[in-house]
Amino acid sequence: MPCVLPVLSLKLLSMIEYRDQPLSIKKGFFLTSFGIIFSFFILALVFISVQNLGYNIGWGMQFQQPFFLMIIGTVLAFFSLNLFGLFEIPIPSFINSNTILNLEKHNYLKDFFNGFFATLMATPCSAPFVGTAVTAAFTQSSAILITIFFFLGLGMSTPYLLICFFPQLVSYLPKPGIWMKYLKYFLGFLLFLTTLWLSNILLNFFNFYFIFISILLLIILIYRKKLIYFNNPISFIVLLLFLSLPTFSFFEQNEELKIDKEWQNFSSIKINELIKENIVFVDITADWCATCQFNKVNVLNSDKIKNLFAKNKVILVRGDWTKPNEKIENFLSSFNKFGIPFNVIYSDKEPYIHILSELLSKEQIIKYIDK
């Protein structure tokens, strides 16, 4: 999954740092694996609870919540600046005790929560196989849902478990040296790009003033130790102000989600009327969906597919699920789909409906249009 690359990069760095300590690598990677599996179990319980309350559920729906984006973006920004060497993240003194997980040498608690963080970053991705597994899980009993999510967690943690059982694999990596400093900068740059991506998603909810004020508050929070007086009170006030920014109407983004001019907006049309005598291609997408952006760039926006649509007078409809949208949720549920990307072609001849795979290909679309 491309969404977990920033987290994998952090894990790669810790693996290189402890390459001469196989026992530490084994423990650290086992705890990360356990963190991934445990976080999938927690996700399963949350989805079951939400289902029982009668709400629609969807894979990656936490990326529709601005508070989640703010918190996860802030964490990534701190990690990024830390890798650039601009500041250090100190471990609290009470955690440095020998009585708590022997953390004076290696922060194993950090390894466990690294697994949680990897799971959170993975949920925008559903291609090519996760979407099918999640669909099966959400349409079965609670016991089967938990079982499927357990195996999703086990599958995602497999690379970590591989290192855990064979820590000697780390010996194939180059020895620590000056190159690690440049690797840290490169990994920090990757995290910085991910933070920019999250900020771009936030612009669907808030304006540029919100981003500017957030960056300013973040800088104050990072360099608060340089303040001579009232260090802790100022930190608390800045953090409180940061979390309260979304409550100010001044920062709200009032613009509607933009749909390309060649496409009709799913939210403003009646799909049943369009499909009576036309070929209709529906694309359900979101800014936070990495696979959706891949499909757009490599398939849907290609000249070959654009010409194909124009030649066959295909009506193009796009639904943007970046923000919560009940109409899109109901549409996905009608196909027993709970994640995106979701693409379907309606035809005026049998078979009338063609559901495409999450990872689109030009050949697949051409085949269905020809049919």
Tab-separated table of C-alpha atoms in Angstrom:
chain	number	residue	atom	x	y	z
A	1	MET	CA	0.000	0.000	0.000
A	2	PRO	CA	1.481	3.398	-0.904
A	3	CYS	CA	-0.186	4.949	2.151
A	4	VAL	CA	2.105	3.128	4.601
A	5	LEU	CA	5.410	4.051	2.932
A	6	PRO	CA	6.181	6.904	5.391
A	7	VAL	CA	5.718	4.550	8.355
A	8	LEU	CA	7.789	1.815	6.710
A	9	SER	CA	10.566	4.359	6.195
A	10	LEU	CA	10.653	5.088	9.943
A	11	LYS	CA	10.842	1.367	10.664
A	12	LEU	CA	13.665	0.954	8.145
A	13	LEU	CA	15.672	3.599	9.998
A	14	SER	CA	15.234	1.889	13.378
A	15	MET	CA	16.235	-1.437	11.795
A	16	ILE	CA	19.497	0.060	10.512
A	17	GLU	CA	20.291	1.681	13.869
A	18	TYR	CA	19.999	-1.680	15.699
A	19	ARG	CA	21.540	-3.878	12.978
A	20	ASP	CA	24.162	-5.217	15.431
A	21	GLN	CA	21.546	-6.046	18.072
A	22	PRO	CA	19.363	-8.858	16.609
A	23	LEU	CA	17.454	-9.378	19.880
A	24	SER	CA	16.380	-5.721	19.933
A	25	ILE	CA	15.304	-5.952	16.282
A	26	LYS	CA	13.347	-9.131	17.025
A	27	LYS	CA	11.494	-7.580	19.965
A	28	GLY	CA	10.873	-4.288	18.180
A	29	PHE	CA	9.476	-5.866	15.025
A	30	PHE	CA	7.367	-8.336	16.993
A	31	LEU	CA	5.779	-5.456	18.927
A	32	THR	CA	5.132	-3.540	15.700
A	33	SER	CA	3.444	-6.644	14.267
A	34	PHE	CA	1.393	-7.019	17.431
A	35	GLY	CA	0.472	-3.317	17.241
A	36	ILE	CA	-0.801	-3.762	13.663
A	37	ILE	CA	-2.871	-6.859	14.480
A	38	PHE	CA	-4.240	-5.314	17.683
A	39	SER	CA	-5.190	-2.073	15.888
A	40	PHE	CA	-7.102	-4.082	13.237
A	41	PHE	CA	-8.929	-5.834	16.097
A	42	ILE	CA	-9.836	-2.427	17.584
A	43	LEU	CA	-10.996	-1.255	14.135
A	44	ALA	CA	-13.215	-4.341	13.844
A	45	LEU	CA	-14.849	-3.615	17.223
A	46	VAL	CA	-15.395	0.038	16.258
A	47	PHE	CA	-17.036	-0.944	12.946
A	48	ILE	CA	-19.285	-3.495	14.693
A	49	SER	CA	-20.360	-0.848	17.228
A	50	VAL	CA	-21.080	1.714	14.499
A	51	GLN	CA	-23.055	-0.879	12.495
A	52	ASN	CA	-25.129	-1.807	15.547
A	53	LEU	CA	-25.965	1.879	16.059
A	54	GLY	CA	-27.445	1.919	12.539
A	55	TYR	CA	-24.812	4.092	10.821
A	56	ASN	CA	-23.246	3.512	7.413
A	57	ILE	CA	-19.606	2.533	7.576
A	58	GLY	CA	-16.791	2.874	5.070
A	59	TRP	CA	-13.122	1.972	4.764
A	60	GLY	CA	-10.966	5.056	5.338
A	61	MET	CA	-13.863	7.181	6.605
A	62	GLN	CA	-11.704	8.705	9.368
A	63	PHE	CA	-9.942	10.672	6.590
A	64	GLN	CA	-13.240	12.535	6.166
A	65	GLN	CA	-12.823	13.992	9.675
A	66	PRO	CA	-10.762	17.214	9.871
A	67	PHE	CA	-9.715	16.614	13.504
A	68	PHE	CA	-8.150	13.287	12.525
A	69	LEU	CA	-6.327	14.930	9.609
A	70	MET	CA	-5.045	17.696	11.911
A	71	ILE	CA	-3.713	15.284	14.535
A	72	ILE	CA	-2.150	12.806	12.099
A	73	GLY	CA	-0.656	15.691	10.070
A	74	THR	CA	0.857	17.204	13.227
A	75	VAL	CA	2.404	13.861	14.233
A	76	LEU	CA	3.946	13.457	10.762
A	77	ALA	CA	5.238	17.040	10.832
A	78	PHE	CA	6.942	16.399	14.201
A	79	PHE	CA	8.495	13.164	12.908
A	80	SER	CA	9.679	14.930	9.767
A	81	LEU	CA	11.331	17.829	11.603
A	82	ASN	CA	12.846	15.380	14.057
A	83	LEU	CA	14.511	13.483	11.181
A	84	PHE	CA	15.820	16.788	9.814
A	85	GLY	CA	17.526	17.256	13.206
A	86	LEU	CA	15.680	20.491	14.030
A	87	PHE	CA	14.639	19.206	17.451
A	88	GLU	CA	14.526	16.038	19.543
A	89	ILE	CA	11.465	14.342	21.016
A	90	PRO	CA	12.458	13.599	24.638
A	91	ILE	CA	11.084	10.542	26.412
A	92	PRO	CA	9.381	11.541	29.715
A	93	SER	CA	11.482	10.781	32.781
A	94	PHE	CA	8.931	8.356	34.253
A	95	ILE	CA	9.194	6.213	31.100
A	96	ASN	CA	12.982	6.018	31.454
A	97	SER	CA	12.544	3.794	34.494
A	98	ASN	CA	13.847	0.234	34.272
A	99	THR	CA	10.529	-0.975	35.633
A	100	ILE	CA	8.598	0.075	32.494
A	101	LEU	CA	9.357	-2.271	29.595
A	102	ASN	CA	13.116	-1.727	29.962
A	103	LEU	CA	12.830	1.427	27.846
A	104	GLU	CA	16.115	2.987	28.927
A	105	LYS	CA	17.811	1.405	25.917
A	106	HIS	CA	15.069	0.827	23.354
A	107	ASN	CA	11.637	2.376	23.274
A	108	TYR	CA	9.571	-0.763	22.649
A	109	LEU	CA	6.364	1.113	23.444
A	110	LYS	CA	7.149	3.284	20.402
A	111	ASP	CA	7.440	0.110	18.285
A	112	PHE	CA	3.982	-1.004	19.410
A	113	PHE	CA	2.357	2.325	18.522
A	114	ASN	CA	4.285	2.328	15.238
A	115	GLY	CA	1.993	-0.574	14.308
A	116	PHE	CA	-1.080	1.487	15.219
A	117	PHE	CA	0.183	4.383	13.117
A	118	ALA	CA	0.846	2.107	10.133
A	119	THR	CA	-2.757	0.839	10.265
A	120	LEU	CA	-4.185	4.364	10.426
A	121	MET	CA	-2.157	5.397	7.386
A	122	ALA	CA	-3.150	2.251	5.477
A	123	THR	CA	-6.911	2.736	5.538
A	124	PRO	CA	-7.202	5.113	2.506
A	125	CYS	CA	-5.903	2.279	0.319
A	126	SER	CA	-8.231	-0.508	-0.756
A	127	ALA	CA	-6.673	-1.765	-4.008
A	128	PRO	CA	-6.184	-4.298	-5.289
A	129	PHE	CA	-7.444	-6.793	-2.654
A	130	VAL	CA	-8.350	-4.971	0.571
A	131	GLY	CA	-11.618	-3.607	-0.835
A	132	THR	CA	-12.873	-7.128	-1.585
A	133	ALA	CA	-11.909	-8.379	1.888
A	134	VAL	CA	-13.524	-5.406	3.638
A	135	THR	CA	-16.717	-5.816	1.577
A	136	ALA	CA	-16.910	-9.459	2.646
A	137	ALA	CA	-16.288	-8.484	6.281
A	138	PHE	CA	-18.957	-5.772	6.422
A	139	THR	CA	-21.641	-8.058	4.986
A	140	GLN	CA	-21.039	-10.993	7.372
A	141	SER	CA	-21.553	-11.700	11.068
A	142	SER	CA	-19.484	-9.995	13.767
A	143	ALA	CA	-17.385	-13.128	14.319
A	144	ILE	CA	-16.469	-13.382	10.624
A	145	LEU	CA	-15.762	-9.617	10.480
A	146	ILE	CA	-13.302	-9.916	13.375
A	147	THR	CA	-11.688	-12.984	11.755
A	148	ILE	CA	-11.213	-11.207	8.399
A	149	PHE	CA	-9.764	-8.134	10.116
A	150	PHE	CA	-7.387	-10.366	12.092
A	151	PHE	CA	-6.052	-11.851	8.852
A	152	LEU	CA	-5.851	-8.358	7.285
A	153	GLY	CA	-3.657	-7.338	10.221
A	154	LEU	CA	-1.637	-10.549	9.961
A	155	GLY	CA	-1.112	-9.980	6.241
A	156	MET	CA	-0.008	-6.395	6.723
A	157	SER	CA	2.388	-7.362	9.522
A	158	THR	CA	4.001	-10.208	7.516
A	159	PRO	CA	7.077	-8.150	6.431
A	160	TYR	CA	7.674	-7.198	10.078
A	161	LEU	CA	7.225	-10.810	11.241
A	162	LEU	CA	9.705	-11.933	8.568
A	163	ILE	CA	12.395	-9.677	10.096
A	164	CYS	CA	11.273	-10.764	13.571
A	165	PHE	CA	11.873	-14.469	12.842
A	166	PHE	CA	14.952	-13.867	10.689
A	167	PRO	CA	16.739	-10.835	12.233
A	168	GLN	CA	19.958	-11.914	10.515
A	169	LEU	CA	18.468	-10.474	7.288
A	170	VAL	CA	19.487	-7.064	8.631
A	171	SER	CA	23.138	-8.040	8.227
A	172	TYR	CA	22.704	-7.587	4.463
A	173	LEU	CA	22.178	-3.862	5.020
A	174	PRO	CA	25.243	-1.591	4.883
A	175	LYS	CA	26.966	-0.719	8.150
A	176	PRO	CA	25.994	2.524	9.937
A	177	GLY	CA	27.874	5.564	8.687
A	178	ILE	CA	27.517	9.108	7.387
A	179	TRP	CA	25.081	7.826	4.743
A	180	MET	CA	22.498	7.288	7.535
A	181	LYS	CA	22.378	11.037	8.086
A	182	TYR	CA	21.394	11.606	4.461
A	183	LEU	CA	18.944	8.694	4.641
A	184	LYS	CA	17.275	10.418	7.622
A	185	TYR	CA	16.959	13.602	5.568
A	186	PHE	CA	15.431	11.641	2.677
A	187	LEU	CA	12.940	9.873	4.963
A	188	GLY	CA	12.130	13.201	6.603
A	189	PHE	CA	11.418	14.614	3.152
A	190	LEU	CA	8.995	11.735	2.460
A	191	LEU	CA	7.171	12.475	5.703
A	192	PHE	CA	7.106	16.175	4.806
A	193	LEU	CA	5.479	15.344	1.452
A	194	THR	CA	2.883	13.238	3.280
A	195	THR	CA	2.174	16.208	5.572
A	196	LEU	CA	1.657	18.407	2.492
A	197	TRP	CA	-0.742	15.794	1.095
A	198	LEU	CA	-2.774	15.866	4.332
A	199	SER	CA	-2.756	19.676	4.286
A	200	ASN	CA	-4.152	19.582	0.754
A	201	ILE	CA	-6.995	17.350	1.970
A	202	LEU	CA	-7.651	19.787	4.820
A	203	LEU	CA	-8.166	22.556	2.237
A	204	ASN	CA	-11.444	20.811	1.380
A	205	PHE	CA	-12.617	21.698	4.901
A	206	PHE	CA	-10.734	24.910	5.736
A	207	ASN	CA	-9.177	27.875	3.903
A	208	PHE	CA	-5.524	28.879	3.490
A	209	TYR	CA	-5.671	31.074	6.617
A	210	PHE	CA	-6.298	27.934	8.658
A	211	ILE	CA	-3.182	26.240	7.221
A	212	PHE	CA	-1.077	29.369	7.808
A	213	ILE	CA	-2.196	29.773	11.446
A	214	SER	CA	-1.722	26.037	12.071
A	215	ILE	CA	1.873	26.156	10.773
A	216	LEU	CA	2.574	29.219	12.940
A	217	LEU	CA	1.219	27.495	16.066
A	218	LEU	CA	3.189	24.357	15.200
A	219	ILE	CA	6.442	26.361	14.986
A	220	ILE	CA	5.731	27.943	18.403
A	221	LEU	CA	5.050	24.482	19.857
A	222	ILE	CA	8.292	23.055	18.456
A	223	TYR	CA	10.498	25.907	19.658
A	224	ARG	CA	8.656	26.589	22.948
A	225	LYS	CA	11.761	25.653	24.966
A	226	LYS	CA	13.483	28.779	23.720
A	227	LEU	CA	10.932	30.845	25.654
A	228	ILE	CA	12.342	32.186	28.907
A	229	TYR	CA	9.120	32.418	30.921
A	230	PHE	CA	5.893	30.380	31.166
A	231	ASN	CA	7.134	27.553	28.947
A	232	ASN	CA	4.505	24.958	29.877
A	233	PRO	CA	1.467	27.316	30.133
A	234	ILE	CA	2.228	28.760	26.686
A	235	SER	CA	2.554	25.243	25.250
A	236	PHE	CA	-0.829	24.310	26.720
A	237	ILE	CA	-2.502	27.475	25.378
A	238	VAL	CA	-0.994	26.981	21.894
A	239	LEU	CA	-2.145	23.335	21.788
A	240	LEU	CA	-5.640	24.290	22.976
A	241	LEU	CA	-5.842	27.058	20.375
A	242	PHE	CA	-4.706	24.666	17.631
A	243	LEU	CA	-7.421	22.137	18.488
A	244	SER	CA	-10.100	24.868	18.673
A	245	LEU	CA	-9.313	26.379	15.242
A	246	PRO	CA	-11.992	24.292	13.432
A	247	THR	CA	-14.705	25.830	15.619
A	248	PHE	CA	-14.133	29.294	14.107
A	249	SER	CA	-16.410	29.888	11.107
A	250	PHE	CA	-13.801	32.280	9.661
A	251	PHE	CA	-11.638	29.279	8.689
A	252	GLU	CA	-14.405	27.247	7.042
A	253	GLN	CA	-14.045	26.351	3.363
A	254	ASN	CA	-17.267	27.491	1.693
A	255	GLU	CA	-16.416	26.336	-1.835
A	256	GLU	CA	-18.070	23.231	-3.212
A	257	LEU	CA	-15.925	20.223	-4.073
A	258	LYS	CA	-14.681	20.765	-7.618
A	259	ILE	CA	-15.570	18.251	-10.339
A	260	ASP	CA	-13.783	18.278	-13.725
A	261	LYS	CA	-15.865	19.994	-16.416
A	262	GLU	CA	-16.101	16.795	-18.508
A	263	TRP	CA	-17.806	15.042	-15.599
A	264	GLN	CA	-21.254	15.487	-14.084
A	265	ASN	CA	-21.510	15.801	-10.301
A	266	PHE	CA	-22.957	12.636	-8.775
A	267	SER	CA	-24.520	14.631	-5.938
A	268	SER	CA	-26.599	16.801	-8.296
A	269	ILE	CA	-27.888	14.211	-10.809
A	270	LYS	CA	-30.400	11.358	-10.749
A	271	ILE	CA	-28.475	8.315	-11.882
A	272	ASN	CA	-31.605	6.266	-12.686
A	273	GLU	CA	-32.722	8.797	-15.295
A	274	LEU	CA	-29.305	8.916	-16.989
A	275	ILE	CA	-28.904	5.173	-17.458
A	276	LYS	CA	-32.177	4.569	-19.358
A	277	GLU	CA	-30.757	4.976	-22.875
A	278	ASN	CA	-27.110	5.848	-22.331
A	279	ILE	CA	-23.749	4.363	-21.482
A	280	VAL	CA	-22.803	5.890	-18.121
A	281	PHE	CA	-19.425	5.636	-16.412
A	282	VAL	CA	-19.473	6.387	-12.666
A	283	ASP	CA	-16.288	7.143	-10.727
A	284	ILE	CA	-16.450	7.430	-6.926
A	285	THR	CA	-13.230	9.014	-5.690
A	286	ALA	CA	-11.695	11.139	-2.894
A	287	ASP	CA	-8.638	13.333	-2.429
A	288	TRP	CA	-7.354	11.065	0.365
A	289	CYS	CA	-7.582	7.915	-1.783
A	290	ALA	CA	-4.131	7.246	-3.277
A	291	THR	CA	-5.408	4.512	-5.594
A	292	CYS	CA	-8.098	6.875	-6.929
A	293	GLN	CA	-5.434	9.406	-7.923
A	294	PHE	CA	-3.417	6.626	-9.597
A	295	ASN	CA	-6.503	5.578	-11.586
A	296	LYS	CA	-7.129	9.169	-12.693
A	297	VAL	CA	-3.591	9.898	-13.839
A	298	ASN	CA	-2.802	6.579	-15.505
A	299	VAL	CA	-6.191	5.549	-16.887
A	300	LEU	CA	-9.140	7.954	-16.778
A	301	ASN	CA	-7.179	11.065	-17.836
A	302	SER	CA	-5.268	9.274	-20.610
A	303	ASP	CA	-5.978	10.375	-24.192
A	304	LYS	CA	-6.866	6.812	-25.183
A	305	ILE	CA	-9.689	6.513	-22.639
A	306	LYS	CA	-10.878	10.103	-23.154
A	307	ASN	CA	-11.190	9.472	-26.907
A	308	LEU	CA	-12.964	6.175	-26.219
A	309	PHE	CA	-15.534	7.928	-24.004
A	310	ALA	CA	-16.055	10.707	-26.551
A	311	LYS	CA	-16.386	8.319	-29.504
A	312	ASN	CA	-19.067	6.231	-27.752
A	313	LYS	CA	-20.823	9.276	-26.197
A	314	VAL	CA	-20.322	7.908	-22.695
A	315	ILE	CA	-21.833	10.096	-19.977
A	316	LEU	CA	-19.237	10.612	-17.233
A	317	VAL	CA	-20.362	10.967	-13.612
A	318	ARG	CA	-18.007	11.562	-10.680
A	319	GLY	CA	-18.782	11.437	-6.977
A	320	ASP	CA	-16.286	13.019	-4.558
A	321	TRP	CA	-16.260	11.261	-1.164
A	322	THR	CA	-13.540	13.473	0.349
A	323	LYS	CA	-16.198	14.755	2.742
A	324	PRO	CA	-19.019	12.661	4.233
A	325	ASN	CA	-21.793	12.254	1.651
A	326	GLU	CA	-24.920	10.247	2.456
A	327	LYS	CA	-25.912	9.840	-1.202
A	328	ILE	CA	-22.525	8.321	-2.077
A	329	GLU	CA	-22.623	6.101	1.035
A	330	ASN	CA	-26.045	4.739	0.033
A	331	PHE	CA	-24.863	4.240	-3.556
A	332	LEU	CA	-21.850	2.198	-2.408
A	333	SER	CA	-24.005	0.214	0.025
A	334	SER	CA	-26.400	-0.710	-2.793
A	335	PHE	CA	-23.498	-2.630	-4.365
A	336	ASN	CA	-22.286	-3.964	-0.983
A	337	LYS	CA	-19.166	-1.801	-1.371
A	338	PHE	CA	-17.634	0.033	1.577
A	339	GLY	CA	-14.403	1.445	0.166
A	340	ILE	CA	-13.100	3.375	-2.810
A	341	PRO	CA	-12.150	3.634	-5.609
A	342	PHE	CA	-15.428	2.343	-7.010
A	343	ASN	CA	-16.132	2.396	-10.736
A	344	VAL	CA	-19.182	1.055	-12.556
A	345	ILE	CA	-20.367	1.182	-16.169
A	346	TYR	CA	-24.107	1.257	-16.895
A	347	SER	CA	-25.258	0.027	-20.302
A	348	ASP	CA	-28.526	0.176	-22.236
A	349	LYS	CA	-27.957	-3.446	-23.327
A	350	GLU	CA	-27.473	-6.641	-21.367
A	351	PRO	CA	-25.561	-7.057	-19.145
A	352	TYR	CA	-26.678	-3.696	-17.823
A	353	ILE	CA	-24.109	-3.189	-15.041
A	354	HIS	CA	-20.348	-3.786	-15.106
A	355	ILE	CA	-18.449	-3.322	-11.823
A	356	LEU	CA	-14.753	-2.669	-12.449
A	357	SER	CA	-11.834	-3.647	-10.230
A	358	GLU	CA	-10.397	-1.115	-7.764
A	359	LEU	CA	-7.166	-0.878	-9.747
A	360	LEU	CA	-8.335	0.266	-13.179
A	361	SER	CA	-6.718	-0.629	-16.488
A	362	LYS	CA	-7.308	0.789	-19.962
A	363	GLU	CA	-7.849	-2.702	-21.382
A	364	GLN	CA	-10.588	-3.422	-18.864
A	365	ILE	CA	-12.552	-0.257	-19.736
A	366	ILE	CA	-12.097	-0.795	-23.491
A	367	LYS	CA	-13.374	-4.364	-23.155
A	368	TYR	CA	-16.543	-3.310	-21.349
A	369	ILE	CA	-17.262	-0.363	-23.677
A	370	ASP	CA	-16.822	-2.632	-26.734
A	371	LYS	CA	-19.163	-5.178	-25.169
